[in-house]
mmCIF file with all atom_site columns, C-alpha atoms in Angstrom:
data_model
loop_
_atom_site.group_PDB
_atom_site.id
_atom_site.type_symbol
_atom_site.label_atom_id
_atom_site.label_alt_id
_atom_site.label_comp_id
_atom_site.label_asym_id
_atom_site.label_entity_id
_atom_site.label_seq_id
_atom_site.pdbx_PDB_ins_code
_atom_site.Cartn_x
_atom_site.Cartn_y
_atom_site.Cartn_z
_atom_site.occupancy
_atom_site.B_iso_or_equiv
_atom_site.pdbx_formal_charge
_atom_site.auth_seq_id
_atom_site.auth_comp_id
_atom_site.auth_asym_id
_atom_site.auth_atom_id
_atom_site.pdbx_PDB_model_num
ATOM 1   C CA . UNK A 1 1   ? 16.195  3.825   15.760  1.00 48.00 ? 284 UNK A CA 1
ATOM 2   C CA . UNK A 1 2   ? 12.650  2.126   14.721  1.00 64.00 ? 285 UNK A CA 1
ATOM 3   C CA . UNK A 1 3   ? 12.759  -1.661  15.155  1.00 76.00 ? 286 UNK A CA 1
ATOM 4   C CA . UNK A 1 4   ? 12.143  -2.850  11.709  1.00 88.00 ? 287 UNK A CA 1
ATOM 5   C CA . UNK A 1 5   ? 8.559   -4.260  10.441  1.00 96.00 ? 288 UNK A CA 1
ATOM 6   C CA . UNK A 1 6   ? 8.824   -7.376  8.792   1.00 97.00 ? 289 UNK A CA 1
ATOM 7   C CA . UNK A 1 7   ? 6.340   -7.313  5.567   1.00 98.00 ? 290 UNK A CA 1
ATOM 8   C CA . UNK A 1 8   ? 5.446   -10.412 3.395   1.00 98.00 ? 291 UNK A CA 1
ATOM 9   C CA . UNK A 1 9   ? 2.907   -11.924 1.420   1.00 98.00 ? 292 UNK A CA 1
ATOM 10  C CA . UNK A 1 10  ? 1.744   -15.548 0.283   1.00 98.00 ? 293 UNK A CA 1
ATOM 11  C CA . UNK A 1 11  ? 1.133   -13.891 -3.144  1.00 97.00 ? 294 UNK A CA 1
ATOM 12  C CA . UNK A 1 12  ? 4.636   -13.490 -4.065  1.00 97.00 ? 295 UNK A CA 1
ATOM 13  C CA . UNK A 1 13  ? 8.163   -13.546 -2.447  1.00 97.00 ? 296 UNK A CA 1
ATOM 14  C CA . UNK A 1 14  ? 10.138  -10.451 -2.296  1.00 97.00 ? 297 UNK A CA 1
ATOM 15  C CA . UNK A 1 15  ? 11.845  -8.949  -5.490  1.00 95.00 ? 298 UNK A CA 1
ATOM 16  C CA . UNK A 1 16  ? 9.634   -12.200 -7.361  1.00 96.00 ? 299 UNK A CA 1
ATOM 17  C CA . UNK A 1 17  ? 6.599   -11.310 -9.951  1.00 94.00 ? 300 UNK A CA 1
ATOM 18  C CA . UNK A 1 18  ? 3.816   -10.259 -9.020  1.00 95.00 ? 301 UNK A CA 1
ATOM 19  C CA . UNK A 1 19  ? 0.706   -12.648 -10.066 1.00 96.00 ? 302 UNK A CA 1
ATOM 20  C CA . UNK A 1 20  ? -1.415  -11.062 -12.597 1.00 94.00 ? 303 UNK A CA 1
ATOM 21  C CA . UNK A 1 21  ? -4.658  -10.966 -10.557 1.00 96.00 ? 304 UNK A CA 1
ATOM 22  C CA . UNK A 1 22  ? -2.831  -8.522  -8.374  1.00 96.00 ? 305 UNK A CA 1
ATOM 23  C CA . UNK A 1 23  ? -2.345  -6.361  -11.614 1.00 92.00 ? 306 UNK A CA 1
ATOM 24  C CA . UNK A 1 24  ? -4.497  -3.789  -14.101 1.00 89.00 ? 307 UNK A CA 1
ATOM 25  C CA . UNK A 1 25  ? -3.847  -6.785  -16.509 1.00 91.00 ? 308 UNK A CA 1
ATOM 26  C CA . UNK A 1 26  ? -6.053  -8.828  -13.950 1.00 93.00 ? 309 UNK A CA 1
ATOM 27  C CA . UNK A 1 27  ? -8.745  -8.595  -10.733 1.00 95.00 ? 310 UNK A CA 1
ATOM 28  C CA . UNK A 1 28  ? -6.937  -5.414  -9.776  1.00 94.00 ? 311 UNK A CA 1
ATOM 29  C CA . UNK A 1 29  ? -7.117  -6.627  -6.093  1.00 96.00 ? 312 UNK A CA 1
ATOM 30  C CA . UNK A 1 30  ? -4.916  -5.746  -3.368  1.00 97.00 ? 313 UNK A CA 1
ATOM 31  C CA . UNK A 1 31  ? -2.223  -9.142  -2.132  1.00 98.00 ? 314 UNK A CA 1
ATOM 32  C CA . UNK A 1 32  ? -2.464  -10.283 1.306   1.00 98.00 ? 315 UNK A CA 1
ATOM 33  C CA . UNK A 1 33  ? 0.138   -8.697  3.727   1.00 98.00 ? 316 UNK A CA 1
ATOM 34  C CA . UNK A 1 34  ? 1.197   -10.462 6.126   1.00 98.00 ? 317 UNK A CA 1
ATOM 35  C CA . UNK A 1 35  ? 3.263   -8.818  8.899   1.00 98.00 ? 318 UNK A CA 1
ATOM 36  C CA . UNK A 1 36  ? 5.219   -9.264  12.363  1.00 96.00 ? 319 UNK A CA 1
ATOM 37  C CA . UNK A 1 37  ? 7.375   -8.254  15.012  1.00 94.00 ? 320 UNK A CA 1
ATOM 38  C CA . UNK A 1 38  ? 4.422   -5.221  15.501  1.00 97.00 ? 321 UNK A CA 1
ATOM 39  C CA . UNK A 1 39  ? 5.484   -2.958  17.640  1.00 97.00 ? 322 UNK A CA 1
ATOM 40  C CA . UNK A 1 40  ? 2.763   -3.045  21.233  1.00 96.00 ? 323 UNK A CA 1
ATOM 41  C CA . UNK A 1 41  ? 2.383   0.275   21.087  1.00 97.00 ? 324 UNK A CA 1
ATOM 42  C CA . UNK A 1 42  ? 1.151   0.810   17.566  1.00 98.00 ? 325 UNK A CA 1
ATOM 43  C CA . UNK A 1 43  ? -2.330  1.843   17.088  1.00 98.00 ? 326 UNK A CA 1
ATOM 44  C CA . UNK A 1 44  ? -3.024  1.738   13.561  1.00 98.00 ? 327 UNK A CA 1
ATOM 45  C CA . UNK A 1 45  ? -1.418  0.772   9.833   1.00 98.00 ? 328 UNK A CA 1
ATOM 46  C CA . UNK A 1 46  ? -1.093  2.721   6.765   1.00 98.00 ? 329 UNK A CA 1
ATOM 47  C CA . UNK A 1 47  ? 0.204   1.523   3.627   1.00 98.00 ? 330 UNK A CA 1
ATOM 48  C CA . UNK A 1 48  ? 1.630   3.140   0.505   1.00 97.00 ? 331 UNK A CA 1
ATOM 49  C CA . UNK A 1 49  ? 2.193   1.584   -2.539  1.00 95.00 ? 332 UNK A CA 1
ATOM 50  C CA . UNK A 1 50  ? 4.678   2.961   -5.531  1.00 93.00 ? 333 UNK A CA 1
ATOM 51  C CA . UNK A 1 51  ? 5.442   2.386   -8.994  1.00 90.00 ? 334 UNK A CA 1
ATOM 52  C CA . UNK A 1 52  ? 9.208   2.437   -8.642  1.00 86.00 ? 335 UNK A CA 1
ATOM 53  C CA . UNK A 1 53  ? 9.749   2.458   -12.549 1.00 76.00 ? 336 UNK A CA 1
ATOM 54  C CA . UNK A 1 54  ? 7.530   5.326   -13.250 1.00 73.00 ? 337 UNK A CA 1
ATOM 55  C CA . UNK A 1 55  ? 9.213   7.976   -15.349 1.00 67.00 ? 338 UNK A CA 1
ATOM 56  C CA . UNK A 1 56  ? 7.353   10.280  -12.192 1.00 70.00 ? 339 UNK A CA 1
ATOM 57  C CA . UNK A 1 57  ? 9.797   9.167   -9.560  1.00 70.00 ? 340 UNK A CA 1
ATOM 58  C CA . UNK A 1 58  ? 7.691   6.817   -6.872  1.00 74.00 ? 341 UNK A CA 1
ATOM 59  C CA . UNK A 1 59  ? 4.803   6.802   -8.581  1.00 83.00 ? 342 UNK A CA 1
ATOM 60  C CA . UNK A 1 60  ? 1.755   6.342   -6.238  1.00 90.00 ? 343 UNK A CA 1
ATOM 61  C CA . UNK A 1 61  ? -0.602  3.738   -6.805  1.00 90.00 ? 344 UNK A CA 1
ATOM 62  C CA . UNK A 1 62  ? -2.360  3.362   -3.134  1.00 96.00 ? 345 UNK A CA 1
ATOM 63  C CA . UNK A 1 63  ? -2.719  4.724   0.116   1.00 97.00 ? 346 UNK A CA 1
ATOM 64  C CA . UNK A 1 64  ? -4.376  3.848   3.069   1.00 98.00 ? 347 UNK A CA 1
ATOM 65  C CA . UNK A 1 65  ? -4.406  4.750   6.359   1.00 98.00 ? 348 UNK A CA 1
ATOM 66  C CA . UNK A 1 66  ? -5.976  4.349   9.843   1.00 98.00 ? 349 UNK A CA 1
ATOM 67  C CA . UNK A 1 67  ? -6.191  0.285   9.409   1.00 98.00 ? 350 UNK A CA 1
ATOM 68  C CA . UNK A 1 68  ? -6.550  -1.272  12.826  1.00 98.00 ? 351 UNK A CA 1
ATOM 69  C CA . UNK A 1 69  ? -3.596  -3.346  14.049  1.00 98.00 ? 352 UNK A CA 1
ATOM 70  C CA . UNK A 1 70  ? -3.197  -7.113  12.617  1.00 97.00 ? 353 UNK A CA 1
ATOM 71  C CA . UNK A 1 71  ? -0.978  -9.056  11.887  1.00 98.00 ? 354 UNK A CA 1
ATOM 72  C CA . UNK A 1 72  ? -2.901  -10.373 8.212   1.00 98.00 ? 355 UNK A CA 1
ATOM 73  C CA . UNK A 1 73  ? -3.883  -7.699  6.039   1.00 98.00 ? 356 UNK A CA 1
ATOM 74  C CA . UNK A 1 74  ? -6.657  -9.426  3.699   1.00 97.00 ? 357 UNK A CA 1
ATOM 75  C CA . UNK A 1 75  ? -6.379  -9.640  0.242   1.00 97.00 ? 358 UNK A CA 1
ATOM 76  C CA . UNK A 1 76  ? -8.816  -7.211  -1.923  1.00 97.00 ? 359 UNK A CA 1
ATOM 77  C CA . UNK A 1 77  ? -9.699  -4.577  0.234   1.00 96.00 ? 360 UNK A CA 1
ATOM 78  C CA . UNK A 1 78  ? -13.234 -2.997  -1.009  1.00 94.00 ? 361 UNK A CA 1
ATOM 79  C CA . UNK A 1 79  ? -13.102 0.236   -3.307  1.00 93.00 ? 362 UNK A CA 1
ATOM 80  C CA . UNK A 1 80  ? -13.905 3.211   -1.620  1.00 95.00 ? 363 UNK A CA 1
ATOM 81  C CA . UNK A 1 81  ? -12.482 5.583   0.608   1.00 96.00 ? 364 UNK A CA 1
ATOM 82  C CA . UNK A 1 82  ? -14.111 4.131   4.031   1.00 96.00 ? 365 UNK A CA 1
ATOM 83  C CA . UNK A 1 83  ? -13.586 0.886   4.515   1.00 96.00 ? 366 UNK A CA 1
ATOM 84  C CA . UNK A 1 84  ? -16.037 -0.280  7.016   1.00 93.00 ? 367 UNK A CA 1
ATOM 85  C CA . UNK A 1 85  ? -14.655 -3.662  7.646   1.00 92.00 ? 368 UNK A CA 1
ATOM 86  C CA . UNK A 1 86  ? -11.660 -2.373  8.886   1.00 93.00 ? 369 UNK A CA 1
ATOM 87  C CA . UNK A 1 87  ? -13.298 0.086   11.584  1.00 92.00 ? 370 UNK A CA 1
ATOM 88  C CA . UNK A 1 88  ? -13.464 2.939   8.807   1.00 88.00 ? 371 UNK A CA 1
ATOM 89  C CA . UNK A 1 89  ? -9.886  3.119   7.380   1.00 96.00 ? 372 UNK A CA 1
ATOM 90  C CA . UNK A 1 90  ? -9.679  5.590   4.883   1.00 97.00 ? 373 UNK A CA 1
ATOM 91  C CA . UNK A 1 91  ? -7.924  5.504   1.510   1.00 96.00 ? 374 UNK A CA 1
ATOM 92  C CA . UNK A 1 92  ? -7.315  8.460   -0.188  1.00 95.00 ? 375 UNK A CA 1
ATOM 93  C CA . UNK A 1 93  ? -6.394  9.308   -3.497  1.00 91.00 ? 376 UNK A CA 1
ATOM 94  C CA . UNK A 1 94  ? -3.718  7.220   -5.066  1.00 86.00 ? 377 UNK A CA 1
ATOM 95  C CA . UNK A 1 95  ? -3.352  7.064   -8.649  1.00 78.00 ? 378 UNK A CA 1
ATOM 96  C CA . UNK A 1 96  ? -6.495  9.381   -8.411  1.00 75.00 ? 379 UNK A CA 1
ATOM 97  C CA . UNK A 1 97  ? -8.827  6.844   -7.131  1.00 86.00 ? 380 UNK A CA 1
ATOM 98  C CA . UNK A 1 98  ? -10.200 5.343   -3.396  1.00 93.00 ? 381 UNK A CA 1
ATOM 99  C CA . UNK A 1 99  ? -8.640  2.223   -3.903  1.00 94.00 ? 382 UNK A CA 1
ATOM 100 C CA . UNK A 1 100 ? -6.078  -0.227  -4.998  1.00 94.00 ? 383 UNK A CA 1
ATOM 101 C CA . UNK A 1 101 ? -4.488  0.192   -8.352  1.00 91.00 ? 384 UNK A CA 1
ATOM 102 C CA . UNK A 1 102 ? -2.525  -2.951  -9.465  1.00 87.00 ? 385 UNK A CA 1
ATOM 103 C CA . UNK A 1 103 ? 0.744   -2.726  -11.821 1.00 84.00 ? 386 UNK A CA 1
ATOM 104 C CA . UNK A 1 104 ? -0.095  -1.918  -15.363 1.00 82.00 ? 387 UNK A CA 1
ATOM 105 C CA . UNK A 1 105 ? 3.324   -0.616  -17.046 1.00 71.00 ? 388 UNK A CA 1
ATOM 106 C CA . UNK A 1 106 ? 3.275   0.116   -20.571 1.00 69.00 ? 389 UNK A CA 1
ATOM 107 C CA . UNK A 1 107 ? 5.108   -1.160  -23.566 1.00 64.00 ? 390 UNK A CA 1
ATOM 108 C CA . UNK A 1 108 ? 5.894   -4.144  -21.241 1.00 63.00 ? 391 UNK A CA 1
ATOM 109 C CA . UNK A 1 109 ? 8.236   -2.328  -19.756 1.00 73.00 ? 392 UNK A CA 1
ATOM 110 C CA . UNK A 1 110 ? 9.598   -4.334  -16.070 1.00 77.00 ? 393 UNK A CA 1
ATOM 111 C CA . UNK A 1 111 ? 8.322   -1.855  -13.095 1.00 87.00 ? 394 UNK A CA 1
ATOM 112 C CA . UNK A 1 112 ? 9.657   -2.441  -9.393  1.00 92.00 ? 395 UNK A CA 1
ATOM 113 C CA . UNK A 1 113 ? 6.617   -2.187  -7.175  1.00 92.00 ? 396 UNK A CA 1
ATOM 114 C CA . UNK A 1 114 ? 7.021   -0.975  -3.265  1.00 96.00 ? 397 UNK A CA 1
ATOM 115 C CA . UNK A 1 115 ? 4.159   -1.658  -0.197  1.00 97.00 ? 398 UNK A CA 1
ATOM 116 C CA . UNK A 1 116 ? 5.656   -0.107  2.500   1.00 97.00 ? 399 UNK A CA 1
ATOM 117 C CA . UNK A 1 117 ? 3.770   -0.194  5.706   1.00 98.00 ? 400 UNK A CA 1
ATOM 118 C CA . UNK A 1 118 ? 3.686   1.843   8.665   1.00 98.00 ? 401 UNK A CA 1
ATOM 119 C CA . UNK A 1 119 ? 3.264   0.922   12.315  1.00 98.00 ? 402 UNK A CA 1
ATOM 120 C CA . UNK A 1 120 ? 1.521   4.682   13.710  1.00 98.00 ? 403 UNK A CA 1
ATOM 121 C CA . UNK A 1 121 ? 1.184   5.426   17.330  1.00 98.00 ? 404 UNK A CA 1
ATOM 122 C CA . UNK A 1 122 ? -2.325  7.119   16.631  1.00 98.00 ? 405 UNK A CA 1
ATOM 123 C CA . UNK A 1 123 ? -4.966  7.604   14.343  1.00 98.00 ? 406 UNK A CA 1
ATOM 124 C CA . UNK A 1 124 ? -4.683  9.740   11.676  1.00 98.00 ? 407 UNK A CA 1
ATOM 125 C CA . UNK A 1 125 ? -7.189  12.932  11.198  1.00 96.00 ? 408 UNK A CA 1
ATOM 126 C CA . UNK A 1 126 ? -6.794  12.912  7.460   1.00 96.00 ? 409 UNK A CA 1
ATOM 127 C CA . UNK A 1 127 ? -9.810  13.469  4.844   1.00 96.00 ? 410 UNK A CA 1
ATOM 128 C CA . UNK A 1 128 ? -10.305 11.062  2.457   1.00 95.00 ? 411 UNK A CA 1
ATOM 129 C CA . UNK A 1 129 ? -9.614  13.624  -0.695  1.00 95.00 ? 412 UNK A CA 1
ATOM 130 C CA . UNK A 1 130 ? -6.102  13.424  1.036   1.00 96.00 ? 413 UNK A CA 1
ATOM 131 C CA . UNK A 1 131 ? -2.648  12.220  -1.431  1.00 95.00 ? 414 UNK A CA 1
ATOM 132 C CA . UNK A 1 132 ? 0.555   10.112  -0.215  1.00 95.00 ? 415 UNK A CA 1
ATOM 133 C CA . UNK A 1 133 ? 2.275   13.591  0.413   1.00 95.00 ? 416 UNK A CA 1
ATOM 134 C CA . UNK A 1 134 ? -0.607  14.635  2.859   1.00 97.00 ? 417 UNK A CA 1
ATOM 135 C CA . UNK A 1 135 ? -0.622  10.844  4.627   1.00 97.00 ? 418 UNK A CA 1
ATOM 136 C CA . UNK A 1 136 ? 3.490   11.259  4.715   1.00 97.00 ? 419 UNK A CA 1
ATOM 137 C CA . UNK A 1 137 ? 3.485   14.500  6.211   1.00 98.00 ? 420 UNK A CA 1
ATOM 138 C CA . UNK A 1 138 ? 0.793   13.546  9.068   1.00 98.00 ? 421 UNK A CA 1
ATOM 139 C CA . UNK A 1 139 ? 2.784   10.369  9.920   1.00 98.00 ? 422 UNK A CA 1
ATOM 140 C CA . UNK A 1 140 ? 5.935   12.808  10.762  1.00 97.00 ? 423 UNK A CA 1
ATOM 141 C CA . UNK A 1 141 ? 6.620   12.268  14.290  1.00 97.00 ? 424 UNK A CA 1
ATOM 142 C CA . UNK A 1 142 ? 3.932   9.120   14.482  1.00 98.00 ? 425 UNK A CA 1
ATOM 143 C CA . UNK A 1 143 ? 6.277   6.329   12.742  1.00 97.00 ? 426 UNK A CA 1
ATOM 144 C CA . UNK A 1 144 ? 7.010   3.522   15.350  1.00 98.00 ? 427 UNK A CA 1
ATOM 145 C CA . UNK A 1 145 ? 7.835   1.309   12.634  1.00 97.00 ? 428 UNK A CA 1
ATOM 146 C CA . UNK A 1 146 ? 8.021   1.052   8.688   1.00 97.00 ? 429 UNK A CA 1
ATOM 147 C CA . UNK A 1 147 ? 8.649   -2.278  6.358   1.00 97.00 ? 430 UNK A CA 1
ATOM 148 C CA . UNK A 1 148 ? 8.465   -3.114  3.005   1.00 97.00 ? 431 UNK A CA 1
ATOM 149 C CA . UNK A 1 149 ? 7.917   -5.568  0.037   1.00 97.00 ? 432 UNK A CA 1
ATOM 150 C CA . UNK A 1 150 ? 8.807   -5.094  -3.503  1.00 96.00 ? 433 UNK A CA 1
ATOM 151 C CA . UNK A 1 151 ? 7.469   -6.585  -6.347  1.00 95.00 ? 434 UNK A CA 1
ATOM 152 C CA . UNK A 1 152 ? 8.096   -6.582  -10.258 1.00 92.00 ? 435 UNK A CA 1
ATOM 153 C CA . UNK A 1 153 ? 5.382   -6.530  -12.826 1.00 89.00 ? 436 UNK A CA 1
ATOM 154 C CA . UNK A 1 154 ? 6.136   -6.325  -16.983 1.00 79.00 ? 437 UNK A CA 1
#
């Protein structure tokens, strides 16, 4: 059994709202992650991030992979899908973009949002045209850890 990954943020508690400049209704910027009890052998991050209430079941909004191990994951990684502040972590194509895309529901409608983070004993040799089912499928085998934090956006 994985030891579990603890995952919070200073942007908003568990199960709480998420503040609008985390959201398509604001700066569209990713929260700060914060996260411990990392496993010593882990040699990179990845992180996907879901629309829970999507009428497509786990809707992806983000994925990123090959992020060196730390324990704060900065707030508003750049667009793109290298991200040469973190030693070239790549994101790939979630919600059909190289970046974050913040909660944007329609109607109003209350959507559960998931970051769940991965603690990888390697890099990843992934290209960056690569989806959430091509990042889960390379992580088979290479999850030390995993952790989440869910937030709700209307």
């Amino acid at each position: 059994m994985k030891d579990q990954l603890t995952v919070t943020s200073p942007a908003f508690e568990n199960e709480a709202v998420i503040p609008i400049q985390y959201t398509g209704r604001g700066e569209d910027i990713s929260p700060e992650l914060h996260l411990s009890a990392i496993n010593d052998n882990a040699k990179s991050l990845a992180i996907i991030m879901d629309d829970m209430g999507h009428p497509i079941p786990a809707y992806n909004h983000w994925v990123i992979w090959n992020i060196p191990v730390m324990e704060i994951i900065p707030q508003n990684i750049p667009y793109g899908p290298y991200i040469a502040e973190f030693n070239g972590a790549i994101q790939g194509r979630g919600y059909g973009r190289h970046r974050y895309r913040g909660p944007k529901p329609p109607f109003n409608w209350s959507h559960l949002y998931q970051f769940n983070v991965y603690a990888l004993d390697c890099l990843l040799d992934l290209p960056s045209k690569s989806r959430k089912r091509d990042l889960l499928a390379a992580m088979q085998g290479h999850i030390l850890q995993e952790g989440s934090l869910v937030g709700r956006f209307r």
